[in-house]
Short mmCIF file of N, CA and C in Angstrom, two decimals:
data_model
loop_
_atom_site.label_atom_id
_atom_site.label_comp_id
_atom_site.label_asym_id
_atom_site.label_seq_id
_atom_site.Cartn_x
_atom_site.Cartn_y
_atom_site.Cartn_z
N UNK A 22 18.86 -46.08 16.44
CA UNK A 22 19.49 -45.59 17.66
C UNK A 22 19.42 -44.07 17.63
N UNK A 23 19.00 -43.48 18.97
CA UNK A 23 19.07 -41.77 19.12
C UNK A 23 19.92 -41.50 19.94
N UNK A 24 20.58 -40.78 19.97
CA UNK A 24 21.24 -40.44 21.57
C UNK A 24 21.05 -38.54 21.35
N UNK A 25 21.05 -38.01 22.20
CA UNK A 25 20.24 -36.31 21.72
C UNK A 25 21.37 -36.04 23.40
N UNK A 26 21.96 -35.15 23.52
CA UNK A 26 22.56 -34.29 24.14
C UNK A 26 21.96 -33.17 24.63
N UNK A 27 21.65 -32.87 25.91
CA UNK A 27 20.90 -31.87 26.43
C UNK A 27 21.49 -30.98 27.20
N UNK A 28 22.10 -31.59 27.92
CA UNK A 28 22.75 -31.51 29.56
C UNK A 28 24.49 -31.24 29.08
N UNK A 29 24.66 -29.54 29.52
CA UNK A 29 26.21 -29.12 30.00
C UNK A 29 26.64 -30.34 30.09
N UNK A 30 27.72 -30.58 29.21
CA UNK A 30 28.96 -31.64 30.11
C UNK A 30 28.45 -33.07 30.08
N UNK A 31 27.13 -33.64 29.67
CA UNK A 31 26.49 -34.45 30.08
C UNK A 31 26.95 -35.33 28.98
N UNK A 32 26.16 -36.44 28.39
CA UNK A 32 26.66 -37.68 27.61
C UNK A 32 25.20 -38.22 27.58
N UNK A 33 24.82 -38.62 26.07
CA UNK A 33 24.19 -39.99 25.87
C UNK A 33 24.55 -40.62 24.95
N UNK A 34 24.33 -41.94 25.03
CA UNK A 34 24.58 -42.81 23.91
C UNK A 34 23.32 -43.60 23.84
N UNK A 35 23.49 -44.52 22.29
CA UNK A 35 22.11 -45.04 22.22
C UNK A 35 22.65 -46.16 21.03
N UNK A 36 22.51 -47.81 21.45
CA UNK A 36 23.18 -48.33 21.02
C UNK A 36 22.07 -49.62 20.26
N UNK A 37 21.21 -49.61 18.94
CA UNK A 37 20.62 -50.48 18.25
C UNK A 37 21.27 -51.64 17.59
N UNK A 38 20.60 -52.96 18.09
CA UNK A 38 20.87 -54.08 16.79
C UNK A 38 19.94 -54.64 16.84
N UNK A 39 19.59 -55.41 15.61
CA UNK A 39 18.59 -55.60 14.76
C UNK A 39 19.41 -56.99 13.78
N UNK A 40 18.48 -57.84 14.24
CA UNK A 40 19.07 -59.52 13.19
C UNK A 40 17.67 -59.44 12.84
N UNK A 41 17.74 -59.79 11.22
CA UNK A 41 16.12 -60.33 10.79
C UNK A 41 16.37 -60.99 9.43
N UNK A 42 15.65 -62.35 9.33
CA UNK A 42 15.05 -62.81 8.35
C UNK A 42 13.72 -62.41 7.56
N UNK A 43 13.67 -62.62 6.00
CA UNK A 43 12.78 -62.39 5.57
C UNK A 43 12.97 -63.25 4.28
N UNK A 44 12.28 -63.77 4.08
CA UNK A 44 11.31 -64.61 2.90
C UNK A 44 10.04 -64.23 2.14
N UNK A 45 10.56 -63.96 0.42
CA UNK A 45 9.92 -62.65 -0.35
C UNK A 45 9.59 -61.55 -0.07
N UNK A 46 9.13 -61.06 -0.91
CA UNK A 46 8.57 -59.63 -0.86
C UNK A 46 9.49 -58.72 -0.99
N UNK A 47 9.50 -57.78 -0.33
CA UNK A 47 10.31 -56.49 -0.43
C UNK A 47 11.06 -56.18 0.49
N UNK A 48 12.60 -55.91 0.41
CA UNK A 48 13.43 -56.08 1.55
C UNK A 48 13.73 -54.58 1.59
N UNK A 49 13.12 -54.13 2.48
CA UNK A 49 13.08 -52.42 2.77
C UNK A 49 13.21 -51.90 3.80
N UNK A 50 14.16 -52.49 4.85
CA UNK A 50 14.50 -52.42 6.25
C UNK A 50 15.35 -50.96 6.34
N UNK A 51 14.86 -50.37 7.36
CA UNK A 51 15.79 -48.99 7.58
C UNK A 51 16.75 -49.18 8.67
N UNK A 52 17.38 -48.77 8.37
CA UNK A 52 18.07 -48.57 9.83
C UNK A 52 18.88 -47.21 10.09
N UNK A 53 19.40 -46.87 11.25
CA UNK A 53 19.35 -45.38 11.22
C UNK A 53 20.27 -45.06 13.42
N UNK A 54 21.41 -44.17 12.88
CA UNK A 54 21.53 -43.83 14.30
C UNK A 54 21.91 -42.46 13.53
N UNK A 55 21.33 -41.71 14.98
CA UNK A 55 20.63 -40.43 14.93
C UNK A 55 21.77 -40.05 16.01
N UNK A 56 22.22 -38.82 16.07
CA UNK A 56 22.92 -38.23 17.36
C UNK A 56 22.81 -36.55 17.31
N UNK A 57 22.39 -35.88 18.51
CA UNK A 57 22.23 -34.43 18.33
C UNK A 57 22.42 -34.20 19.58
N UNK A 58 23.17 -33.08 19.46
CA UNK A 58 23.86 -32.28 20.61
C UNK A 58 23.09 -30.76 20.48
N UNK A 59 22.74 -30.38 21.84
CA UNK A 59 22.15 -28.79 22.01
C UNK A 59 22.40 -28.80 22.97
N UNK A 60 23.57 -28.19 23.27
CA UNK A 60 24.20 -28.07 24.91
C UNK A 60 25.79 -27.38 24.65
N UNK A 61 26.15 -27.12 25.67
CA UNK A 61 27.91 -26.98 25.86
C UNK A 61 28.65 -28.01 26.43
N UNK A 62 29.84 -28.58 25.84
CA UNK A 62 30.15 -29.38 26.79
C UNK A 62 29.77 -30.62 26.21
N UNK A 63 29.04 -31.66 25.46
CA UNK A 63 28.58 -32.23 25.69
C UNK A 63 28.84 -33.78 24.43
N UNK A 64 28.33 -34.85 25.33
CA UNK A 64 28.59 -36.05 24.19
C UNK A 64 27.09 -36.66 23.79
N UNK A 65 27.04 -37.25 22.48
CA UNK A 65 25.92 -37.77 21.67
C UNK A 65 26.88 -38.82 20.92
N UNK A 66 25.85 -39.93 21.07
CA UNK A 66 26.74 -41.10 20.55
C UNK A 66 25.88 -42.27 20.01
N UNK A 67 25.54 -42.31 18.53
CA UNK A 67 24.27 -43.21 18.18
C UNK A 67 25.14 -44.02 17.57
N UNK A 68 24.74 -45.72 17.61
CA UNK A 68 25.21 -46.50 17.23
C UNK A 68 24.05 -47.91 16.44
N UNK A 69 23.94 -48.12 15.22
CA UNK A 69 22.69 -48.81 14.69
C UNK A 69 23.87 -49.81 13.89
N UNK A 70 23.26 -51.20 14.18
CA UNK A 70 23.71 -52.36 13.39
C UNK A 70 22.43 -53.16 13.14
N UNK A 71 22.49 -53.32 11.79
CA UNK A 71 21.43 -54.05 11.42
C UNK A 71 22.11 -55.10 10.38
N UNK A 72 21.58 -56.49 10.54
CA UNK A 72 21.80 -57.59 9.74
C UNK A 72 20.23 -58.16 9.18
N UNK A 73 20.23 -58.08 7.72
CA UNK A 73 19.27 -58.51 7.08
C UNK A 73 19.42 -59.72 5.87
N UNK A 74 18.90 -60.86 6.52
CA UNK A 74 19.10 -62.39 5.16
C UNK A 74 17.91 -62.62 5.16
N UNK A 75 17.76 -62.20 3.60
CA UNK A 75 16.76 -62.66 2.75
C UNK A 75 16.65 -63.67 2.09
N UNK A 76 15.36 -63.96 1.47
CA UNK A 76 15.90 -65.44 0.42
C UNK A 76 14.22 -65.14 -0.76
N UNK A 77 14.10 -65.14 -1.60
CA UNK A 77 13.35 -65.33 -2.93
C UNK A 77 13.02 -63.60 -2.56
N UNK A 78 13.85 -62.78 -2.54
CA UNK A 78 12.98 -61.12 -2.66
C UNK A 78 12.62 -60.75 -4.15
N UNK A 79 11.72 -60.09 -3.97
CA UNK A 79 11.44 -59.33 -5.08
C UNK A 79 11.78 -58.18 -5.67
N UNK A 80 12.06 -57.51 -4.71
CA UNK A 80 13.22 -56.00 -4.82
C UNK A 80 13.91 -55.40 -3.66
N UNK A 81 15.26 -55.41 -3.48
CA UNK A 81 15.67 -54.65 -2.31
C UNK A 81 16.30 -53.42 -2.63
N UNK A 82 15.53 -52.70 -1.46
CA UNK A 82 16.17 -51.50 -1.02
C UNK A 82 16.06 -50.67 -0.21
N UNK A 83 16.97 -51.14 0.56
CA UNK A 83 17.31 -50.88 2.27
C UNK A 83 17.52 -49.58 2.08
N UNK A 84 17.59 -49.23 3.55
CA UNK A 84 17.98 -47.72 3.93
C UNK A 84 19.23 -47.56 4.79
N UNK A 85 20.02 -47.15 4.89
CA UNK A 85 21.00 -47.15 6.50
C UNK A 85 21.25 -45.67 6.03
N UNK A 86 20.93 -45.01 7.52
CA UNK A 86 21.96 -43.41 7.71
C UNK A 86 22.17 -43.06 8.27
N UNK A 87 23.04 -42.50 9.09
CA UNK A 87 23.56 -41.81 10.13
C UNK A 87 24.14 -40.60 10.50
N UNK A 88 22.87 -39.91 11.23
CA UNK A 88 23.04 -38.43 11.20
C UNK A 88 23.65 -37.50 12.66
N UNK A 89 24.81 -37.01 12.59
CA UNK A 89 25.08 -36.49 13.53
C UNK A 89 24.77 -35.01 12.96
N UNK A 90 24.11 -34.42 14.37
CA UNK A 90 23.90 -33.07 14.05
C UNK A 90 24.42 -32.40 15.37
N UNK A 91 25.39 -31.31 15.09
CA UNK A 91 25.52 -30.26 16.06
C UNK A 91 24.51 -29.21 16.45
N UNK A 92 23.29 -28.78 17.12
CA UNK A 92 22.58 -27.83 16.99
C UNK A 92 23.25 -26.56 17.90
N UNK A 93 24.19 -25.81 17.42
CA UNK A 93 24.44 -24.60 17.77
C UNK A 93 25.52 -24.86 18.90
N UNK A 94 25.66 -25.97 19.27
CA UNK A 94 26.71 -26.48 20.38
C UNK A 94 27.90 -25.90 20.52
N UNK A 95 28.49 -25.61 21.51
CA UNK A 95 30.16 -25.31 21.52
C UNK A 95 30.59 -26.28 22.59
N UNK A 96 31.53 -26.82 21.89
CA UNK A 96 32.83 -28.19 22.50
C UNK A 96 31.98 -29.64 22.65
N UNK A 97 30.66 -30.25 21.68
CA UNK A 97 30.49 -30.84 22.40
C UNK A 97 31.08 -31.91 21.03
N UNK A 98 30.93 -33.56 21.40
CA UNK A 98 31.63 -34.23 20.10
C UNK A 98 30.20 -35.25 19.69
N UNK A 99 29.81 -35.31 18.54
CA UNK A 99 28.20 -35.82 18.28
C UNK A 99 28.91 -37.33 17.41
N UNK A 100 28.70 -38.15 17.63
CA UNK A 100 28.79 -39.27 16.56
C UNK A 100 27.80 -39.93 16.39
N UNK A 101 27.60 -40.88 15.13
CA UNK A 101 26.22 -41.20 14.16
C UNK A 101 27.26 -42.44 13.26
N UNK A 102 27.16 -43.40 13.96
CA UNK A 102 27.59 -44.71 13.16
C UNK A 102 26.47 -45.83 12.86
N UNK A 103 25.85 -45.96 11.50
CA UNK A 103 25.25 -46.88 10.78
C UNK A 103 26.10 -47.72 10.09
N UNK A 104 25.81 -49.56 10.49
CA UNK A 104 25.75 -50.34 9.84
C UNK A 104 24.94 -51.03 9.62
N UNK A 105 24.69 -51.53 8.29
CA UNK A 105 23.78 -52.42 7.38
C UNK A 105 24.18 -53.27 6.92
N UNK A 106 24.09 -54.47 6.97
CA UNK A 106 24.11 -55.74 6.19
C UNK A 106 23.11 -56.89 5.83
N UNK A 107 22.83 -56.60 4.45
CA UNK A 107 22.06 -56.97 3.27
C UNK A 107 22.22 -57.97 2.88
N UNK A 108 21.73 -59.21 2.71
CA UNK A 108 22.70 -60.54 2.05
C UNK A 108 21.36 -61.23 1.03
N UNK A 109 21.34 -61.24 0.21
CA UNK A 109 19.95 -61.93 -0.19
C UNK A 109 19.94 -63.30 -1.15
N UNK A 110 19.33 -64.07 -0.74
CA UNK A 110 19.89 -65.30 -1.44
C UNK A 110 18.55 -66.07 -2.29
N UNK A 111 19.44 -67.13 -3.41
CA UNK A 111 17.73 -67.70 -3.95
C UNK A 111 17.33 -68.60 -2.68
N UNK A 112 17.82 -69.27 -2.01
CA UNK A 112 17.54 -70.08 -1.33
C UNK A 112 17.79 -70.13 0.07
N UNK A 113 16.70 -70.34 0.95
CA UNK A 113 16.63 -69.92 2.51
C UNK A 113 18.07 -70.08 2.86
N UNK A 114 18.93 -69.15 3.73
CA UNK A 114 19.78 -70.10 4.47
C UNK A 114 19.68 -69.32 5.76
N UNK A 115 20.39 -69.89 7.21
CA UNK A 115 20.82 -69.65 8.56
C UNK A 115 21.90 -69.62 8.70
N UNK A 116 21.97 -68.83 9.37
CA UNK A 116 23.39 -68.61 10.76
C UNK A 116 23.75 -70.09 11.15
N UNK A 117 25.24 -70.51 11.16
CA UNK A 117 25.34 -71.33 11.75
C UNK A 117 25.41 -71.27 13.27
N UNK A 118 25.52 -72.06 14.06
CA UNK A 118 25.79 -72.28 15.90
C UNK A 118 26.91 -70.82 15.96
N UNK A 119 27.63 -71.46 15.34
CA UNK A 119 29.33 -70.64 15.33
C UNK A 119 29.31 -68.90 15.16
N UNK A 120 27.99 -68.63 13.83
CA UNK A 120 28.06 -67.50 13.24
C UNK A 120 26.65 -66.69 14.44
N UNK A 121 25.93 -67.37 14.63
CA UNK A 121 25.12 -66.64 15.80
C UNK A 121 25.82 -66.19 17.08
N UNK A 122 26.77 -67.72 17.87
CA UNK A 122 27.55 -67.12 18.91
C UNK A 122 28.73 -65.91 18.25
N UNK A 123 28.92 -65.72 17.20
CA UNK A 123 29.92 -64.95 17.15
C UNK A 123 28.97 -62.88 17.07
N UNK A 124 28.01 -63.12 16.62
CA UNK A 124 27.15 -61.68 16.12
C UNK A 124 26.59 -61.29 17.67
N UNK A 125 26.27 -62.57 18.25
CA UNK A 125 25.89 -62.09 20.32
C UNK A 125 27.30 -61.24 20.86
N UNK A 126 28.44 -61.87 20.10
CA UNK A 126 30.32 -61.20 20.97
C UNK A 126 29.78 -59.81 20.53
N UNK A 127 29.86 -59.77 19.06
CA UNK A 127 29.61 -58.60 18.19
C UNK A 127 28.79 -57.64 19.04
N UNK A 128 27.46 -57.90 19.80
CA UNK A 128 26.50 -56.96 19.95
C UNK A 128 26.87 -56.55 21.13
N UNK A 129 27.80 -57.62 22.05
CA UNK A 129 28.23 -57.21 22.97
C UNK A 129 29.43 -56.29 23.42
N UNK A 130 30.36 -56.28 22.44
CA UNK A 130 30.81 -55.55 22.36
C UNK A 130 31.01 -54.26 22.01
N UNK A 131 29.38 -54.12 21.09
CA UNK A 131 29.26 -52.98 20.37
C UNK A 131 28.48 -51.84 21.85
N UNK A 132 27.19 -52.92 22.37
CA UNK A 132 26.87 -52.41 23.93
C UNK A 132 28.29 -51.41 24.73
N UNK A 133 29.27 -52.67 24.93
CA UNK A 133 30.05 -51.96 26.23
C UNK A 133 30.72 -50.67 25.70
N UNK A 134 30.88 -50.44 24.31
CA UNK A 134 31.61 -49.39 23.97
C UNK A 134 30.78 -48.29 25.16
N UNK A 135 29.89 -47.97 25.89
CA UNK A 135 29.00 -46.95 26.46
C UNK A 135 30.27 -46.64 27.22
N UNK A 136 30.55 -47.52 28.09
CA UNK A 136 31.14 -47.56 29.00
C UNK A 136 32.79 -47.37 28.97
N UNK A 137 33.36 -47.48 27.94
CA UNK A 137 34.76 -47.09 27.43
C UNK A 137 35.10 -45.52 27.10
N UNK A 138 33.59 -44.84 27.02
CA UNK A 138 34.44 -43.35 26.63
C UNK A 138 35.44 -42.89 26.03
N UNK A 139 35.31 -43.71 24.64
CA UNK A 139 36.36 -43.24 24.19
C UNK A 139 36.37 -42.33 22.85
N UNK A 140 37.75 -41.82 22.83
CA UNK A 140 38.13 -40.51 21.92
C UNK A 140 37.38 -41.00 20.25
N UNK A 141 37.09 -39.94 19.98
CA UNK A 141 36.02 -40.44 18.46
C UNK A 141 36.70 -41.23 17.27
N UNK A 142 37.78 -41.11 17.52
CA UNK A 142 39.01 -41.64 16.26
C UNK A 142 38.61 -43.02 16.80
N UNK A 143 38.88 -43.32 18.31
CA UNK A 143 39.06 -44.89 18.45
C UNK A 143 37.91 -45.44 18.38
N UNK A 144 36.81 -44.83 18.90
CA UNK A 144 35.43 -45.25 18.63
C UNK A 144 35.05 -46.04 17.28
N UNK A 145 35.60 -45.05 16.49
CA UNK A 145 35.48 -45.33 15.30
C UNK A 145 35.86 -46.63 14.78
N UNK A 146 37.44 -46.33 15.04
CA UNK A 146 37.87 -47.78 14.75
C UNK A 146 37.56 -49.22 15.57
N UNK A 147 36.57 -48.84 16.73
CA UNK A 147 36.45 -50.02 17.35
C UNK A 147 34.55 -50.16 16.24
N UNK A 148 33.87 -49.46 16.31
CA UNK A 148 32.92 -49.70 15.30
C UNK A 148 33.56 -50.42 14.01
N UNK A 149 34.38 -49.89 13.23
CA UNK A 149 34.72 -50.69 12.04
C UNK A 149 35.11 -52.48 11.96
N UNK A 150 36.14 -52.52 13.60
CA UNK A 150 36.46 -53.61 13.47
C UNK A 150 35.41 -54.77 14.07
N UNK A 151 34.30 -54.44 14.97
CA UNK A 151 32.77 -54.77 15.02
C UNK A 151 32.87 -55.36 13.52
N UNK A 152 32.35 -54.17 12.61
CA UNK A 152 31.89 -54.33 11.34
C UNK A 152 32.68 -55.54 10.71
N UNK A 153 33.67 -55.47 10.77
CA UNK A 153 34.73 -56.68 10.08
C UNK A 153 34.35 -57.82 10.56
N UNK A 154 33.88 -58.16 11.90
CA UNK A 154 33.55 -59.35 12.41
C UNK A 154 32.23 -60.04 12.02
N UNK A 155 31.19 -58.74 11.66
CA UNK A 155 29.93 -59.51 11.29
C UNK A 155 30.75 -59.59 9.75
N UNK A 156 31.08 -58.64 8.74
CA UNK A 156 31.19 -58.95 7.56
C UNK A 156 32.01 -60.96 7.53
N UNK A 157 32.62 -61.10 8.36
CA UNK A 157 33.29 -62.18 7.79
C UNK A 157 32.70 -63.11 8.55
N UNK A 158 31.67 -63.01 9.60
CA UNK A 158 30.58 -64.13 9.71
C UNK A 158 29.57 -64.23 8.62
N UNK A 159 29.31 -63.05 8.13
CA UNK A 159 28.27 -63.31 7.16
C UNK A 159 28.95 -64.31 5.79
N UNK A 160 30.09 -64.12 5.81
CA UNK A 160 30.89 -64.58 4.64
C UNK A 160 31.37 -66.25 4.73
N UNK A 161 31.44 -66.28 6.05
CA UNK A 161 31.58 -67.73 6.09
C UNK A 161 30.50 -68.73 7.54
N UNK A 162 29.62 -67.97 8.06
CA UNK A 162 28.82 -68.95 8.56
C UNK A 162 27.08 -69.29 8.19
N UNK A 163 27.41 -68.58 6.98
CA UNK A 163 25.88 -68.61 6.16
C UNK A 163 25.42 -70.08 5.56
N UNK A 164 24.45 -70.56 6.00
CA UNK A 164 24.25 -71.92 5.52
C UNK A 164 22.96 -72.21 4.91
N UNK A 165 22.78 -73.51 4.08
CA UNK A 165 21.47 -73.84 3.46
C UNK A 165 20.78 -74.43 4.29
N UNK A 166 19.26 -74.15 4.65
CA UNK A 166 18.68 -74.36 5.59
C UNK A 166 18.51 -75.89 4.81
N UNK A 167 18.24 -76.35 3.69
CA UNK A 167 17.74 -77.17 3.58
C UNK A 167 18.81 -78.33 3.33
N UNK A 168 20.15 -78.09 3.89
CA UNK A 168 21.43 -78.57 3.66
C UNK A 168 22.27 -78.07 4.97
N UNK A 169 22.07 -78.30 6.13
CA UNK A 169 22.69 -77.73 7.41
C UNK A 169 24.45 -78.11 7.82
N UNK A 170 23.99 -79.48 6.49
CA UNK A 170 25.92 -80.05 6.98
C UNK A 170 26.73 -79.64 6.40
N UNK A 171 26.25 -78.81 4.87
CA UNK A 171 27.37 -78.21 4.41
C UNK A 171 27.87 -76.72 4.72
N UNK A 172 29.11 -76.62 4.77
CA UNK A 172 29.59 -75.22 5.18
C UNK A 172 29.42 -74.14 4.40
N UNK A 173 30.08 -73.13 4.96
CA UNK A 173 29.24 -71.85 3.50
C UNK A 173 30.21 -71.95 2.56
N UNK A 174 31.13 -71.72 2.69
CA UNK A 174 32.00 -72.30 1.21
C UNK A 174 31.38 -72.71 -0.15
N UNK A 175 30.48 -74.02 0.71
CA UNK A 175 29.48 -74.79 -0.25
C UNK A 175 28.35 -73.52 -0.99
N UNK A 176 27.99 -72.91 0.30
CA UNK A 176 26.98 -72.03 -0.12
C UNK A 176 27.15 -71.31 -1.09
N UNK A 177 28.45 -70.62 -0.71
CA UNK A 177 29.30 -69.62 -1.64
C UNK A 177 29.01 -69.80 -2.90
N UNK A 178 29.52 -70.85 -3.61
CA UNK A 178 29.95 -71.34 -4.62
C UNK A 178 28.48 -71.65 -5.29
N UNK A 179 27.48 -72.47 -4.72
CA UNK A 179 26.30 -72.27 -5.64
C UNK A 179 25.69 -71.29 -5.83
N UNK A 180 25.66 -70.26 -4.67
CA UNK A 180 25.28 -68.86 -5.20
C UNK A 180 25.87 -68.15 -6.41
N UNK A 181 27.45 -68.37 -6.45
CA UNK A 181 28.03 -67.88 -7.46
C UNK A 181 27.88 -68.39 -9.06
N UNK A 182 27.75 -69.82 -8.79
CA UNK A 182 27.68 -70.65 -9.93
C UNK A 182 25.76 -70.71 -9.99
N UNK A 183 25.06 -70.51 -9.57
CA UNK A 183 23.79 -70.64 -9.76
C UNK A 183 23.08 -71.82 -10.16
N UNK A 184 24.05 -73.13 -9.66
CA UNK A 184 24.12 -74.35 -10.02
C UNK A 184 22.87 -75.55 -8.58
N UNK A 185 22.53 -76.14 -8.16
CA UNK A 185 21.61 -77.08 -7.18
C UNK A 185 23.49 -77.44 -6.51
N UNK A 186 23.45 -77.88 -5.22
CA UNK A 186 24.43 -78.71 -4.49
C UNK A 186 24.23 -80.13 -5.25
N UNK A 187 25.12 -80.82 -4.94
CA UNK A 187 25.28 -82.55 -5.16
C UNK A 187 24.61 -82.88 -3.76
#
């Protein structure tokens, strides 16, 4: 996500998400919101969510950063919020029904923030609590592709125990 500030008084925002699977290889996904202000007056507002489930990788290492830059600006407010989420497993799994409709609320809500204008404190905290919603889909609607009836719980637990399901 970029959002770059040009325009006295003016406003952009720029709002990325990104869902991806990957199976082996190298899990080296960047992700990145960018925000720069060169103006008076003015708002920049980058917003990047990225969700990445892997399964048999060979090495990960993602990127996420988020750069707000003031270039010489007076009064304007620049924000640069990156999230990343990394999950990598031995064995394929999916989103359940539940955990996909819930990351579409997520993206949608992360969208309308454009339109709320709001003060950078709350921004903030409405980004974090976004974040809380994918973190605890990822935590409980992650499933074994090759096992769709069991819940992640199930998943949980063989990942942890490094044990086959019954």
């Amino acid at each position: 996500a970029t959002a770059i500030g040009e325009q006295d008084g003016g406003s952009a925002f720029d709002f990325a998400w990104d869902v991806s699977r990957q199976r082996g290889g190298v899990v080296d996904h960047r992700n990145e919101a960018n925000a720069v202000a060169r103006c008076t007056g003015c708002e920049a507002t980058a917003i990047a969510f990225q969700v990445v489930i892997a399964s048999d990788a060979n090495q990960v290492v993602p990127v996420n950063l988020a750069v707000a830059l003031n270039q010489q600006c007076t009064q304007c407010t620049v924000v640069a919020e990156a999230r990343q989420f990394v999950r990598v497993f031995d064995r394929p799994v999916r989103l359940s029904g539940a955990g996909r409709a819930e990351l579409r609320q997520v993206r949608d809500a992360l969208g309308a923030l454009e339109a709320q204008d709001l003060p950078i404190d709350q921004l903030h905290l409405a980004v974090e609590a976004q974040e809380a919603r994918v973190r605890h889909v990822l935590s409980t609607e992650l499933v074994l592709k090759s096992a769709p009836h069991r819940d992640a719980d199930e998943v949980d637990r063989w990942m942890e125990q490094g044990s086959a399901l019954d």
